[in-house]
mmCIF file of C-alpha atoms and ligand atoms in Angstrom:
data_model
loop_
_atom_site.group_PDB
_atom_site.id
_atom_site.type_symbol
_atom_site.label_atom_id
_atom_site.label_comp_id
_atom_site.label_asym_id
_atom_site.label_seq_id
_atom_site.Cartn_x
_atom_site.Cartn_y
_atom_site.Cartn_z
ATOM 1 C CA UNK N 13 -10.500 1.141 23.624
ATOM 2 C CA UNK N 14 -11.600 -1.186 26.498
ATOM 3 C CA UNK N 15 -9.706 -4.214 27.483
ATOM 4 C CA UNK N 16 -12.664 -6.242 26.742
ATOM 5 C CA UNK N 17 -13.873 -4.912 23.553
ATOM 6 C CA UNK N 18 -10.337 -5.570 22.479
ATOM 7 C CA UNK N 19 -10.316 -8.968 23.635
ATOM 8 C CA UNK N 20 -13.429 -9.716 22.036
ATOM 9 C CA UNK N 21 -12.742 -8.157 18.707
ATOM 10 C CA UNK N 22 -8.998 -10.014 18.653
ATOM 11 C CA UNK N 23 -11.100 -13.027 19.241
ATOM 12 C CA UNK N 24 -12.958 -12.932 16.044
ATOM 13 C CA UNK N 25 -10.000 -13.400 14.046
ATOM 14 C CA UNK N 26 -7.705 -16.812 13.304
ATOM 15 C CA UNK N 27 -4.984 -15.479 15.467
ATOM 16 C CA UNK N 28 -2.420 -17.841 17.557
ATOM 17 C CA UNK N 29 -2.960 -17.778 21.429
ATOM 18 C CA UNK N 30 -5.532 -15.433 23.400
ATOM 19 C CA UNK N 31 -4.695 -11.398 24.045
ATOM 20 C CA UNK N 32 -2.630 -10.423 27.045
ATOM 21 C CA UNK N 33 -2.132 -6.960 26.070
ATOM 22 C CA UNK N 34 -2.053 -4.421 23.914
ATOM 23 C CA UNK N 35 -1.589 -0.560 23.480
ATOM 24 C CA UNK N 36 -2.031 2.428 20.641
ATOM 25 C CA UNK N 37 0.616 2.048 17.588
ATOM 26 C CA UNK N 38 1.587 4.792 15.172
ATOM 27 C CA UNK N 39 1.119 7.656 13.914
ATOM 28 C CA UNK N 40 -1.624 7.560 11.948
ATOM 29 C CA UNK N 41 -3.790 10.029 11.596
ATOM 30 C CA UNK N 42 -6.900 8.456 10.054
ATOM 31 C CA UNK N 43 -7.622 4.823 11.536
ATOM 32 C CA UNK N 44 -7.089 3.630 14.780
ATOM 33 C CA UNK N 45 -4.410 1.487 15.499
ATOM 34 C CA UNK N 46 -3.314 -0.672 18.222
ATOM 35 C CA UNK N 47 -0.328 -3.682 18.548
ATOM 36 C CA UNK N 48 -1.425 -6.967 20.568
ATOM 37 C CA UNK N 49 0.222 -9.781 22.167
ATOM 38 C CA UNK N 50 -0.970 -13.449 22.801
ATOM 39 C CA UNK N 51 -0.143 -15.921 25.376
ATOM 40 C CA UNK N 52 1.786 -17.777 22.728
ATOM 41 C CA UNK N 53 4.167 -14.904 21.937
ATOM 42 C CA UNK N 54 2.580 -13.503 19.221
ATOM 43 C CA UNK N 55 2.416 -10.036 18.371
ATOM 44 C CA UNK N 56 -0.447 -8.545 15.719
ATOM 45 C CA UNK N 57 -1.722 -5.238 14.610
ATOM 46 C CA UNK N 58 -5.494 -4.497 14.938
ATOM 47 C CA UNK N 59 -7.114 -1.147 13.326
ATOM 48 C CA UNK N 60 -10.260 0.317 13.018
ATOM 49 C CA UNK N 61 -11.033 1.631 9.861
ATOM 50 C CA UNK N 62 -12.099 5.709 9.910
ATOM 51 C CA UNK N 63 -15.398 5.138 7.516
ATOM 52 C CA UNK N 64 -15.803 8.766 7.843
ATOM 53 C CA UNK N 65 -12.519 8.868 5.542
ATOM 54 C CA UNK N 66 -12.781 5.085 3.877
ATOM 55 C CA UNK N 67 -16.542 4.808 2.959
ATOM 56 C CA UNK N 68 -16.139 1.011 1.293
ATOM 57 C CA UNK N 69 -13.890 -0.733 3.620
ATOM 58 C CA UNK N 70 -14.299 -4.427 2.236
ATOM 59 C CA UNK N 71 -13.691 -2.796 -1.429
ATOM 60 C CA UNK N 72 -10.203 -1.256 0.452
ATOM 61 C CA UNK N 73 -9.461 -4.419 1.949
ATOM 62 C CA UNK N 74 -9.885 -6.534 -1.231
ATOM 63 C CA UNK N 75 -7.466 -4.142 -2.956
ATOM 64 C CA UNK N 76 -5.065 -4.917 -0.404
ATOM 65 C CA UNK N 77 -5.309 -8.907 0.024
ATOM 66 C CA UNK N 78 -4.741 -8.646 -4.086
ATOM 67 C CA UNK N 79 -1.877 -6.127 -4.025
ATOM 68 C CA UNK N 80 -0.029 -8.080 -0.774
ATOM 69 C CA UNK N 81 -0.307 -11.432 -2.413
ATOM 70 C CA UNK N 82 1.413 -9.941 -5.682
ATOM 71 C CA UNK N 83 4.128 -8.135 -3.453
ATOM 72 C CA UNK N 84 4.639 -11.492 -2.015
ATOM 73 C CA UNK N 85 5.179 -13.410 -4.803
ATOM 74 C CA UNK N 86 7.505 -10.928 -6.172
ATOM 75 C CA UNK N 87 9.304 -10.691 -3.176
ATOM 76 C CA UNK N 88 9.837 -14.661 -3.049
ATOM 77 C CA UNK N 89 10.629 -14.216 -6.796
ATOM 78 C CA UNK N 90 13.528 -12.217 -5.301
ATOM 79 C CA UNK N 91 14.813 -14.199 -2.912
ATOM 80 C CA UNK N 92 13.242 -11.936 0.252
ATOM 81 C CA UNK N 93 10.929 -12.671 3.470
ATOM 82 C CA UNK N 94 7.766 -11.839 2.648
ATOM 83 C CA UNK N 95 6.751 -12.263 6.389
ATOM 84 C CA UNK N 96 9.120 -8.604 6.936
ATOM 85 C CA UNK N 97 8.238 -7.068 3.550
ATOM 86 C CA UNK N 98 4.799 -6.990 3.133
ATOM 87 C CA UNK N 99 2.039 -7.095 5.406
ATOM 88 C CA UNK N 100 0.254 -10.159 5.838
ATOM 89 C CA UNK N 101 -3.017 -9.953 6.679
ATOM 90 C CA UNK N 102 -4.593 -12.729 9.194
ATOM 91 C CA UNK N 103 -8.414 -13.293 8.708
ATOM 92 C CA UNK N 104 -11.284 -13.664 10.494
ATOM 93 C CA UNK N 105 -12.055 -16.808 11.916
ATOM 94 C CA UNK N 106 -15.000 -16.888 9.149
ATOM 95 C CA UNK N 107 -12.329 -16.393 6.596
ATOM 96 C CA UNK N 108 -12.959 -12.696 6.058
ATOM 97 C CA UNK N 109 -10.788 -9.744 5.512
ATOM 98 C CA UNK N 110 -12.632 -7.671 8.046
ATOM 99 C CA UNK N 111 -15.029 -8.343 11.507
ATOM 100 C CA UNK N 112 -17.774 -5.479 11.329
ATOM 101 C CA UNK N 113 -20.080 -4.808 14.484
ATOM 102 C CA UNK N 114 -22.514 -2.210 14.531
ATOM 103 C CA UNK N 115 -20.954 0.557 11.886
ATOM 104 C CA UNK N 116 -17.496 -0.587 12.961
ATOM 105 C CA UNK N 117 -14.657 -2.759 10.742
ATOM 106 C CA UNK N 118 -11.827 -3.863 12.057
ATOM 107 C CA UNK N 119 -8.175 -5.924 11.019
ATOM 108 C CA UNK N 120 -5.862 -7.781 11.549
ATOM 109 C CA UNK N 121 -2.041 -8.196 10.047
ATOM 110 C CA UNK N 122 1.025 -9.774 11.586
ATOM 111 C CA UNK N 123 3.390 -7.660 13.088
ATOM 112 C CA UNK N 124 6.107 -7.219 11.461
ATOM 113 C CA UNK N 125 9.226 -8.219 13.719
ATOM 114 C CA UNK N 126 12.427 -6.451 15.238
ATOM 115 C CA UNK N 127 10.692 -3.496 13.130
ATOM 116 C CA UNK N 128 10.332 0.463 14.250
ATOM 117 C CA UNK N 129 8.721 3.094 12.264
ATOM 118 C CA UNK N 130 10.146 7.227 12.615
ATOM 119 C CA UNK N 131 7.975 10.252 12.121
ATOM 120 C CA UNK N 132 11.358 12.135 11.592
ATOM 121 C CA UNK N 133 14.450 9.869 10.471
ATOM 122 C CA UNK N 134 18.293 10.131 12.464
ATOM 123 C CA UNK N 135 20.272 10.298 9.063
ATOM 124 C CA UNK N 136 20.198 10.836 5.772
ATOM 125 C CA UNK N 137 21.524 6.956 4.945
ATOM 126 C CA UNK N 138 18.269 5.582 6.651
ATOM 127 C CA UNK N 139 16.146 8.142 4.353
ATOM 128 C CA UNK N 140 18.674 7.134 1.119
ATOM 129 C CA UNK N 141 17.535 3.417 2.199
ATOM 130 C CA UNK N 142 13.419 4.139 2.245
ATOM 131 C CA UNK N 143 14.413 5.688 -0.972
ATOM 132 C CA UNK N 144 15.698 2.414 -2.189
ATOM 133 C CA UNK N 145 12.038 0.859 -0.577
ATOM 134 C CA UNK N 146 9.897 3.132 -1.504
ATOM 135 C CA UNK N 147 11.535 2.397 -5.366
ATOM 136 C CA UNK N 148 11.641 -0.741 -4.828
ATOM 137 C CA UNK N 149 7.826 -0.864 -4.257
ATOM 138 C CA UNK N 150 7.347 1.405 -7.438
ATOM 139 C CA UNK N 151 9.001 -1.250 -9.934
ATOM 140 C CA UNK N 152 7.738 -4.060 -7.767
ATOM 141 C CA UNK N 153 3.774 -2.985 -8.773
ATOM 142 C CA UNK N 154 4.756 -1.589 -12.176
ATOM 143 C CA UNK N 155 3.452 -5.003 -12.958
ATOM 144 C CA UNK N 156 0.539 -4.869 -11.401
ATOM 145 C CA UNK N 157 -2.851 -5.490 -13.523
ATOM 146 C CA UNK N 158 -4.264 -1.348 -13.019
ATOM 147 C CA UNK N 159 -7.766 -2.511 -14.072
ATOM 148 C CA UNK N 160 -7.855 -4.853 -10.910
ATOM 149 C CA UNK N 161 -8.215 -1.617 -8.814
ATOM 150 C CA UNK N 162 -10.832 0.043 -7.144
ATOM 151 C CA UNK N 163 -10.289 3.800 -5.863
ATOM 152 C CA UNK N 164 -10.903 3.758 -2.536
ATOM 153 C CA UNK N 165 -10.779 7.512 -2.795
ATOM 154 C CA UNK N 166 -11.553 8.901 -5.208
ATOM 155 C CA UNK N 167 -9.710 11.902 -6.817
ATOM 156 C CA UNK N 168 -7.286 11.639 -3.660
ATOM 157 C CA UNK N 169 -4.397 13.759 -5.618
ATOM 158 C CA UNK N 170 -7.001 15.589 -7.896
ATOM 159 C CA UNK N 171 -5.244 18.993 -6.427
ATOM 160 C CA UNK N 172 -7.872 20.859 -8.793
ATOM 161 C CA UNK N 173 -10.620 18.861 -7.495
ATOM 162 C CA UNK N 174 -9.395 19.821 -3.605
ATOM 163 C CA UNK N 175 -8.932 23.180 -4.572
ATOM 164 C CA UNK N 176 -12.698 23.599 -5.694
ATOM 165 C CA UNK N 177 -13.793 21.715 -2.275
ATOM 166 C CA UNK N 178 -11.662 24.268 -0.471
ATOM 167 C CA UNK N 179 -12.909 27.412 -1.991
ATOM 168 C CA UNK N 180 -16.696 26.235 -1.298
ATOM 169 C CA UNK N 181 -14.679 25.561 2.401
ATOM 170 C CA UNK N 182 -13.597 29.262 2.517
ATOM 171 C CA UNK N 183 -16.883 30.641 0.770
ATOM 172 C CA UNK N 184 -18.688 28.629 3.519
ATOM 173 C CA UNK N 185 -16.315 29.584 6.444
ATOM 174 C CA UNK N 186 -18.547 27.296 8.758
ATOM 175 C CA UNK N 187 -16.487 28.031 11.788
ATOM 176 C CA UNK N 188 -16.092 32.113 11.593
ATOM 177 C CA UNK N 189 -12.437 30.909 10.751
ATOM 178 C CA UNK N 190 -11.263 32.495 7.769
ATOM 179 C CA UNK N 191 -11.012 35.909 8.673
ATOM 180 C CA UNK N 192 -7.749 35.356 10.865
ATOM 181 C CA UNK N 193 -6.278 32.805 8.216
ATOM 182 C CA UNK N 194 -6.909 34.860 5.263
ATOM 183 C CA UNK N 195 -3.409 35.119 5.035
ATOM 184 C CA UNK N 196 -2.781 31.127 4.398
ATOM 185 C CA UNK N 197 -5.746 31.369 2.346
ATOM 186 C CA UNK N 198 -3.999 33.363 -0.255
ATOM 187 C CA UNK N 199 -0.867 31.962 0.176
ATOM 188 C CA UNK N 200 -2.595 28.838 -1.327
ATOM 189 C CA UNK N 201 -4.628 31.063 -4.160
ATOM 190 C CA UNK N 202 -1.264 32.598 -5.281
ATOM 191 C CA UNK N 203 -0.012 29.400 -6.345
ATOM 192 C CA UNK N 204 -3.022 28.037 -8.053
ATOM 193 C CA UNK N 205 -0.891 26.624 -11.142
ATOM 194 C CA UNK N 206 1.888 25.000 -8.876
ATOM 195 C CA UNK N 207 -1.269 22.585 -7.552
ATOM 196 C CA UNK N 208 -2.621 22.310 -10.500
ATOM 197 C CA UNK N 209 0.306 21.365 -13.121
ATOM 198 C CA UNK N 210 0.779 17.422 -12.503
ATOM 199 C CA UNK N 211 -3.428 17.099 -12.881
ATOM 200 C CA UNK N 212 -3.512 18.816 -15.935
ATOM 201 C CA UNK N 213 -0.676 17.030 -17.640
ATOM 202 C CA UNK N 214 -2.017 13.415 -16.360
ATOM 203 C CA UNK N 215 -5.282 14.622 -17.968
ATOM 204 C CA UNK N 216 -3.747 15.101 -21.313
ATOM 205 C CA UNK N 217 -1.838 11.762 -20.895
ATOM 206 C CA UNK N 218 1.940 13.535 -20.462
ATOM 207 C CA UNK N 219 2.066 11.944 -17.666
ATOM 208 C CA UNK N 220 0.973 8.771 -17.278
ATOM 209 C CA UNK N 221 -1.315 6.936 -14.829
ATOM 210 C CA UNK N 222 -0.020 4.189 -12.198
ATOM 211 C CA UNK N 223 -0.687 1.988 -9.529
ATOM 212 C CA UNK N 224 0.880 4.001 -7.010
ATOM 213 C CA UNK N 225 0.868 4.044 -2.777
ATOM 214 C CA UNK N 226 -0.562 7.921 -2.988
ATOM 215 C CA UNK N 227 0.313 7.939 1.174
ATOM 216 C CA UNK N 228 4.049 7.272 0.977
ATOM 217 C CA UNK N 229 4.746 9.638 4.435
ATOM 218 C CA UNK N 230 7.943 8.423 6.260
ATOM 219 C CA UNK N 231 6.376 6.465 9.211
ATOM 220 C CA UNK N 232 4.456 4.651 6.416
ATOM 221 C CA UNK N 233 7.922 2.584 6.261
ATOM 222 C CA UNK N 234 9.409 0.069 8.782
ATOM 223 C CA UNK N 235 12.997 0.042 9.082
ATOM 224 C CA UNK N 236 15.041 -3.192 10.717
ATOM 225 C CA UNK N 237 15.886 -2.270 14.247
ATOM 226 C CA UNK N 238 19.391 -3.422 14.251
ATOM 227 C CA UNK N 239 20.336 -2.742 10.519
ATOM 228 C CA UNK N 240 18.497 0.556 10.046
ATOM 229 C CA UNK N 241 17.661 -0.941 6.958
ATOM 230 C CA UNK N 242 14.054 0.273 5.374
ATOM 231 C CA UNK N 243 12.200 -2.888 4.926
ATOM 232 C CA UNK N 244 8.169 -3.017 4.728
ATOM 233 C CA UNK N 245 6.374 -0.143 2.855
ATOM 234 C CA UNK N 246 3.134 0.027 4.977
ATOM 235 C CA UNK N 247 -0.511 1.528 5.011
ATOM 236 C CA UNK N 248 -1.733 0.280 1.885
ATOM 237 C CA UNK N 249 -4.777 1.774 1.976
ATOM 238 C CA UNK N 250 -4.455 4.253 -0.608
ATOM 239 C CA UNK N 251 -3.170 2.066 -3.345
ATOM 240 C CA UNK N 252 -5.036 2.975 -6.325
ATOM 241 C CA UNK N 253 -4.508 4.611 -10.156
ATOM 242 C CA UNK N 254 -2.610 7.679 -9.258
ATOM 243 C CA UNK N 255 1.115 9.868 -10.653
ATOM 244 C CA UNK N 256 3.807 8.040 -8.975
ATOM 245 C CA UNK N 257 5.247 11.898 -8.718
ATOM 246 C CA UNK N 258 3.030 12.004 -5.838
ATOM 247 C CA UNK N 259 4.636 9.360 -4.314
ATOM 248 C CA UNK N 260 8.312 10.527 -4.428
ATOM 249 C CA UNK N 261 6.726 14.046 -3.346
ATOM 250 C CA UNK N 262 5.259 13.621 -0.311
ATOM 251 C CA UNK N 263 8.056 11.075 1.056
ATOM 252 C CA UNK N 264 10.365 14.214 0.495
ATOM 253 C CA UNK N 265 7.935 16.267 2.040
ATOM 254 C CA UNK N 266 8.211 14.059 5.233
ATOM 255 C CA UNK N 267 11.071 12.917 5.422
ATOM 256 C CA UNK N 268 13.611 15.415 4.428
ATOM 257 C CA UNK N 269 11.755 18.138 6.550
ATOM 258 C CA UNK N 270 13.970 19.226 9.182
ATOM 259 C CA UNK N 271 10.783 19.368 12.028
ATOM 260 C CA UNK N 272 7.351 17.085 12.139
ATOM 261 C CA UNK N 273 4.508 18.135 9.926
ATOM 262 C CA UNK N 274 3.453 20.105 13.627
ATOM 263 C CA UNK N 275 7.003 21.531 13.845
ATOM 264 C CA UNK N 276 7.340 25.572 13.962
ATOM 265 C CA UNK N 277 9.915 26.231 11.352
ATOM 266 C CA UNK N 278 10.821 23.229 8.915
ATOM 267 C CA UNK N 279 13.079 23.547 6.030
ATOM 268 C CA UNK N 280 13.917 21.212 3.643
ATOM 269 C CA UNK N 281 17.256 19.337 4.552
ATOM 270 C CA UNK N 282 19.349 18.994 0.697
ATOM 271 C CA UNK N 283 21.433 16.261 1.865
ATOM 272 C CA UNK N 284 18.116 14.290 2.936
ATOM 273 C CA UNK N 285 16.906 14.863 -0.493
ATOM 274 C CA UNK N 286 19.653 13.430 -2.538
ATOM 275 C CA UNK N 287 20.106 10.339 -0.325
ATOM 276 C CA UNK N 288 16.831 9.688 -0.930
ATOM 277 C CA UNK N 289 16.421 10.822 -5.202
ATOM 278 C CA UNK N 290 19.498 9.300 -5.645
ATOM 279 C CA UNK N 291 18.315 5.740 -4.133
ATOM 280 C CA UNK N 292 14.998 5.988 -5.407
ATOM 281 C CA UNK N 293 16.111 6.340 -8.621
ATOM 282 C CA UNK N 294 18.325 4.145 -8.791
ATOM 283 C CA UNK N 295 14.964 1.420 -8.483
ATOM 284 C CA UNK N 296 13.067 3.342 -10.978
ATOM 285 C CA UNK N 297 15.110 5.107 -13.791
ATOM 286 C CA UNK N 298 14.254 2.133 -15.926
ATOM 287 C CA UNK N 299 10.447 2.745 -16.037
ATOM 288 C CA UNK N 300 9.702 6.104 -15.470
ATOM 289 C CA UNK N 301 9.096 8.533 -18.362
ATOM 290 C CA UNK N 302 11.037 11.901 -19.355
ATOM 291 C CA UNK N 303 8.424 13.796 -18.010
ATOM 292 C CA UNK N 304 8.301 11.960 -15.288
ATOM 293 C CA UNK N 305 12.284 13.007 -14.167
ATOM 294 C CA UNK N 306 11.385 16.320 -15.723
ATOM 295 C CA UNK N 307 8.934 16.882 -12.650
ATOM 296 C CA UNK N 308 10.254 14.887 -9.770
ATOM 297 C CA UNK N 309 11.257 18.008 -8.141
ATOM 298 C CA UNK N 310 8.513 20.200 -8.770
ATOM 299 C CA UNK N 311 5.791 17.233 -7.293
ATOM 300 C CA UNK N 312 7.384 18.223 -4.014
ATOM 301 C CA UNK N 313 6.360 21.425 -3.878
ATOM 302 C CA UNK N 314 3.098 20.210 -5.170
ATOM 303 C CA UNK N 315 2.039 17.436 -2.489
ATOM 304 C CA UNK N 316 3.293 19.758 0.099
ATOM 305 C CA UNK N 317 1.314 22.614 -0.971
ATOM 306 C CA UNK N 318 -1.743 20.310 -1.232
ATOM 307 C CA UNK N 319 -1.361 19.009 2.528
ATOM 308 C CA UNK N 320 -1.008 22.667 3.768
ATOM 309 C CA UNK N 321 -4.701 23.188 1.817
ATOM 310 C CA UNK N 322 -6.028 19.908 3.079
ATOM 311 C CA UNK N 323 -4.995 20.754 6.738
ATOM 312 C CA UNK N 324 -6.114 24.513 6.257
ATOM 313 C CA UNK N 325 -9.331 23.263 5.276
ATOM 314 C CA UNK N 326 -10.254 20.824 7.797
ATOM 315 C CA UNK N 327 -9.540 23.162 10.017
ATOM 316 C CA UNK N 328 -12.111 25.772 8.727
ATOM 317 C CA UNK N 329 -14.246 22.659 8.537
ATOM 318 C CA UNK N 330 -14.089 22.234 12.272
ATOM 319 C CA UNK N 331 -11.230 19.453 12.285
ATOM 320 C CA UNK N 332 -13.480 16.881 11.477
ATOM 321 C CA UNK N 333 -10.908 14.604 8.971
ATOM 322 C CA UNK N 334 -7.451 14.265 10.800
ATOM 323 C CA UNK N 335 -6.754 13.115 14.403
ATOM 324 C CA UNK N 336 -6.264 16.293 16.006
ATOM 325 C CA UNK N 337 -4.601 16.358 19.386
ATOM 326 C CA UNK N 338 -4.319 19.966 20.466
ATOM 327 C CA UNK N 339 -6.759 22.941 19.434
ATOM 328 C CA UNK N 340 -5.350 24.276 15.927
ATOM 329 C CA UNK N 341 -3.592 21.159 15.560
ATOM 330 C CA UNK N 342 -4.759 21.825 11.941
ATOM 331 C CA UNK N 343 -3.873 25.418 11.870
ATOM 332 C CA UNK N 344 -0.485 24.784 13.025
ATOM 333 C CA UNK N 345 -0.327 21.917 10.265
ATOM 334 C CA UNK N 346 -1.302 24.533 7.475
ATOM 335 C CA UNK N 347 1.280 26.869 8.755
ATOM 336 C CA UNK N 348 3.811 24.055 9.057
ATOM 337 C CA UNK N 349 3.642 22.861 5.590
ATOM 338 C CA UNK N 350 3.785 26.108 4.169
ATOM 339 C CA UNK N 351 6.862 26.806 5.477
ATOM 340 C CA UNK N 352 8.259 23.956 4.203
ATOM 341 C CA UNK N 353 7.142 24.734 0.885
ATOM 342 C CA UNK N 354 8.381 28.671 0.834
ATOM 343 C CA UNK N 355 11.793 26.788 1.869
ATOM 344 C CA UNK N 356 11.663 24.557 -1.266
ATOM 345 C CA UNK N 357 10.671 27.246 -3.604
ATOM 346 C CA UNK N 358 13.794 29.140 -1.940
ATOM 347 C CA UNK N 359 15.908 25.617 -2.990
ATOM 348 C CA UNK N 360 14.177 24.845 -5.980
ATOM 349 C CA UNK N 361 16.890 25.293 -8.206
ATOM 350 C CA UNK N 362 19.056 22.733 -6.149
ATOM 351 C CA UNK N 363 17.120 19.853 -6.173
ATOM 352 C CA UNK N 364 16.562 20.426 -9.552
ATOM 353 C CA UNK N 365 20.090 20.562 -9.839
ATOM 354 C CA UNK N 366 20.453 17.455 -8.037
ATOM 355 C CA UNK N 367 17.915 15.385 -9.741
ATOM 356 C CA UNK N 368 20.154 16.485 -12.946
ATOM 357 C CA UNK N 369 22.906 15.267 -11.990
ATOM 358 C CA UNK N 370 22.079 11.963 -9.992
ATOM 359 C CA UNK N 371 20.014 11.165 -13.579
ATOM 360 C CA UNK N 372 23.454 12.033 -15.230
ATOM 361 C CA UNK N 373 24.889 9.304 -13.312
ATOM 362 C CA UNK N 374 22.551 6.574 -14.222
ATOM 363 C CA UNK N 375 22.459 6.676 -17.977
HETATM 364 C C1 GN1 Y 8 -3.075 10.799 6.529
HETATM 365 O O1 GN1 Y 8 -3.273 8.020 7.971
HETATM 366 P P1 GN1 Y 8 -1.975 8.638 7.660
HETATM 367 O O2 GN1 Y 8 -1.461 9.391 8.803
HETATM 368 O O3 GN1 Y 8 -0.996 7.646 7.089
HETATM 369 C C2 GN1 Y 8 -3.670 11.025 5.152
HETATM 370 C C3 GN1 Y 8 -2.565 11.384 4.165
HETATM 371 C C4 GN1 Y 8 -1.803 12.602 4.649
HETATM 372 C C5 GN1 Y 8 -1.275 12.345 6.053
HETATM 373 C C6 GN1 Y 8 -0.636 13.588 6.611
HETATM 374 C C7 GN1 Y 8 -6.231 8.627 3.795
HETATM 375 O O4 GN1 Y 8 -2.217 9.685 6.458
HETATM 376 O O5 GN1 Y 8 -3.129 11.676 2.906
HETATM 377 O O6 GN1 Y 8 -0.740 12.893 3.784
HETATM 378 O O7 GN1 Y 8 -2.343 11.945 6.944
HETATM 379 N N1 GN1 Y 8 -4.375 9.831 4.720
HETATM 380 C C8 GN1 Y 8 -5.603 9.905 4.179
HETATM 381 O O8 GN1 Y 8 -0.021 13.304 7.813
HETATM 382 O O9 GN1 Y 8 -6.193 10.970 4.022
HETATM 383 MG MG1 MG Y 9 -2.935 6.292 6.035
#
């Protein structure tokens, strides 16, 4: 983005001071973000909202001025800084939530300080203590009025939904692409029922519906720079209805791999996973449901097995969803994530074990 056009968009909101600089942020691989400072010392986040992907962006940001103000209340409640917890988001000079020019929306939020984000963590303790934040954030919107919500997505985890949009993908092939991934292709038919399980019991009520974060990857948490300590659960713009299996799913899925969802040959690291279950937990035995525990395990392999089809079918799509930043970024995504799930089927039976025994512990 231009110096100017970044200048003049910072300008439209109440921020302190006048932009000096800025530069990309993140990881992201739907909006566009960007950090900012002003000539008063002030640091902010601006994005631009991927309408391709978010079609109702004031409906997305009203969900996430309500949800915010409820985390920070709770978070007060508890004696914490809401200013490092949650994201605060700083208005427009009009009072709005968003500036829009021409088909574009942008933000603002306060940067959180003396903050860094990882796409692959240094330690099992730092994942245990996202575990303990990403829990934390469960109980903390347990509370949370459901009806208040609008899906910004919707059927985001509806893995039978997906799979329907995928086979119309393949039957389509729009690219000449599936012949050399038929391979991938089935890999994904074969397990049909392993996408499909957490869906169909939600739909008969065994499993029941919550305001969940539905985008809980690893650099979607900021940990204290000093401290290590996981602080601010981030990228709200998924919160909606949802399982909160998927949650604890995909943050195993990225966090406790042993590469980057672009890596060649990631496994699933055990000692990553029970730092984390154990921690997690620990915030949410209390309001989670039998067959909740009974499938914490399983959702893994689930969320992971849905990102390999999501990647796998933008790319015989033409790579039009996620930021791509090599040819077969996609591809090599897909291939990625299977892996990682044919090393979690391998393990299954341990982190089964695991979740066993760290519930053992707790009652
Ligand atoms: C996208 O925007 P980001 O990078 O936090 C995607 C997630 C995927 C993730 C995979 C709205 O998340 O669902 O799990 O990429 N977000 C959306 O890296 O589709
Ligand atoms: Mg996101």
């Amino acid at each position: 983005m231009d110096e100017i056009i970044m200048r003049a968009v910072a300008g439209q909101f109440a921020i302190d001071g006048e932009l000096t600089s800025f530069r990309r942020y993140g990881s992201g691989n739907v909006n566009s973000t960007f950090t900012f400072s002003t000539d008063r010392g002030k640091k902010y986040i601006l994005q631009r909202i991927n309408t391709n992907v978010f079609s109702k962006p004031y409906v997305l940001m009203r969900n996430i001025d309500s949800v915010t103000n409820y985390c920070r209340e709770s978070i007060l409640k508890n004696g914490g800084d809401p200013e490092r917890e949650t994201l605060t988001i700083v208005k427009t000079k009009e009072g709005k939530n968003l500036f829009r020019i021409r088909n574009e929306y942008y933000r603002v939020y306060n940067f959180v300080t003396d903050c860094e984000f990882f796409d692959q963590l240094e330690n099992a303790e730092m994942f245990g203590s996202a575990g303990t934040a990403f829990g934390r954030f469960a109980k903390m919107l347990d509370g949370y009025p459901i009806e208040e919500l609008d899906e910004t997505i919707p059927n985001f985890h509806n893995s039978k939904v997906r799979y329907r949009e995928f086979l119309k993908s393949v039957r389509r092939d729009p690219c000449g692409r599936v012949p050399d991934t038929l391979e991938l292709i089935n890999k994904i038919h074969a397990r049909f029922f392993d996408l499909t399980r957490i869906v169909d019991y939600m739909e008969v009520g065994l499993i029941p519906v919550r305001v969940t974060h539905n985008d809980t990857k690893i650099s979607n948490v900021l940990f204290d720079k000093e401290s290590h300590d996981a602080l601010c659960v981030i990228d709200l713009d998924t919160v909606m209805p949802g399982s909160i299996l998927f949650d604890f799913g995909d943050a195993i899925r990225s966090g406790a791999a042993t590469e980057p969802e672009d890596g060649t040959n990631p496994e699933i690291n055990l000692d990553y996973f029970w730092a984390f279950t154990k921690n997690y937990l620990k915030e949410t035995y209390g309001i989670l449901k039998p067959m909740e525990i009974k499938n914490l395990a399983f959702s893994c392999r689930t969320i992971t097995l849905e990102l390999a089809m999501r990647f796998l079918d933008d790319y015989l799509n033409g790579d039009t969803y996620f930021r791509c930043e090599f040819e077969d970024h996609n591809l090599v995504r897909a291939v990625n994530q299977l892996r990682l799930l044919e090393s979690m089927e391998k393990r299954f039976s341990e982190m089964e074990w695991a979740v066993e025994q760290i519930v053992n512990e707790l009652r």
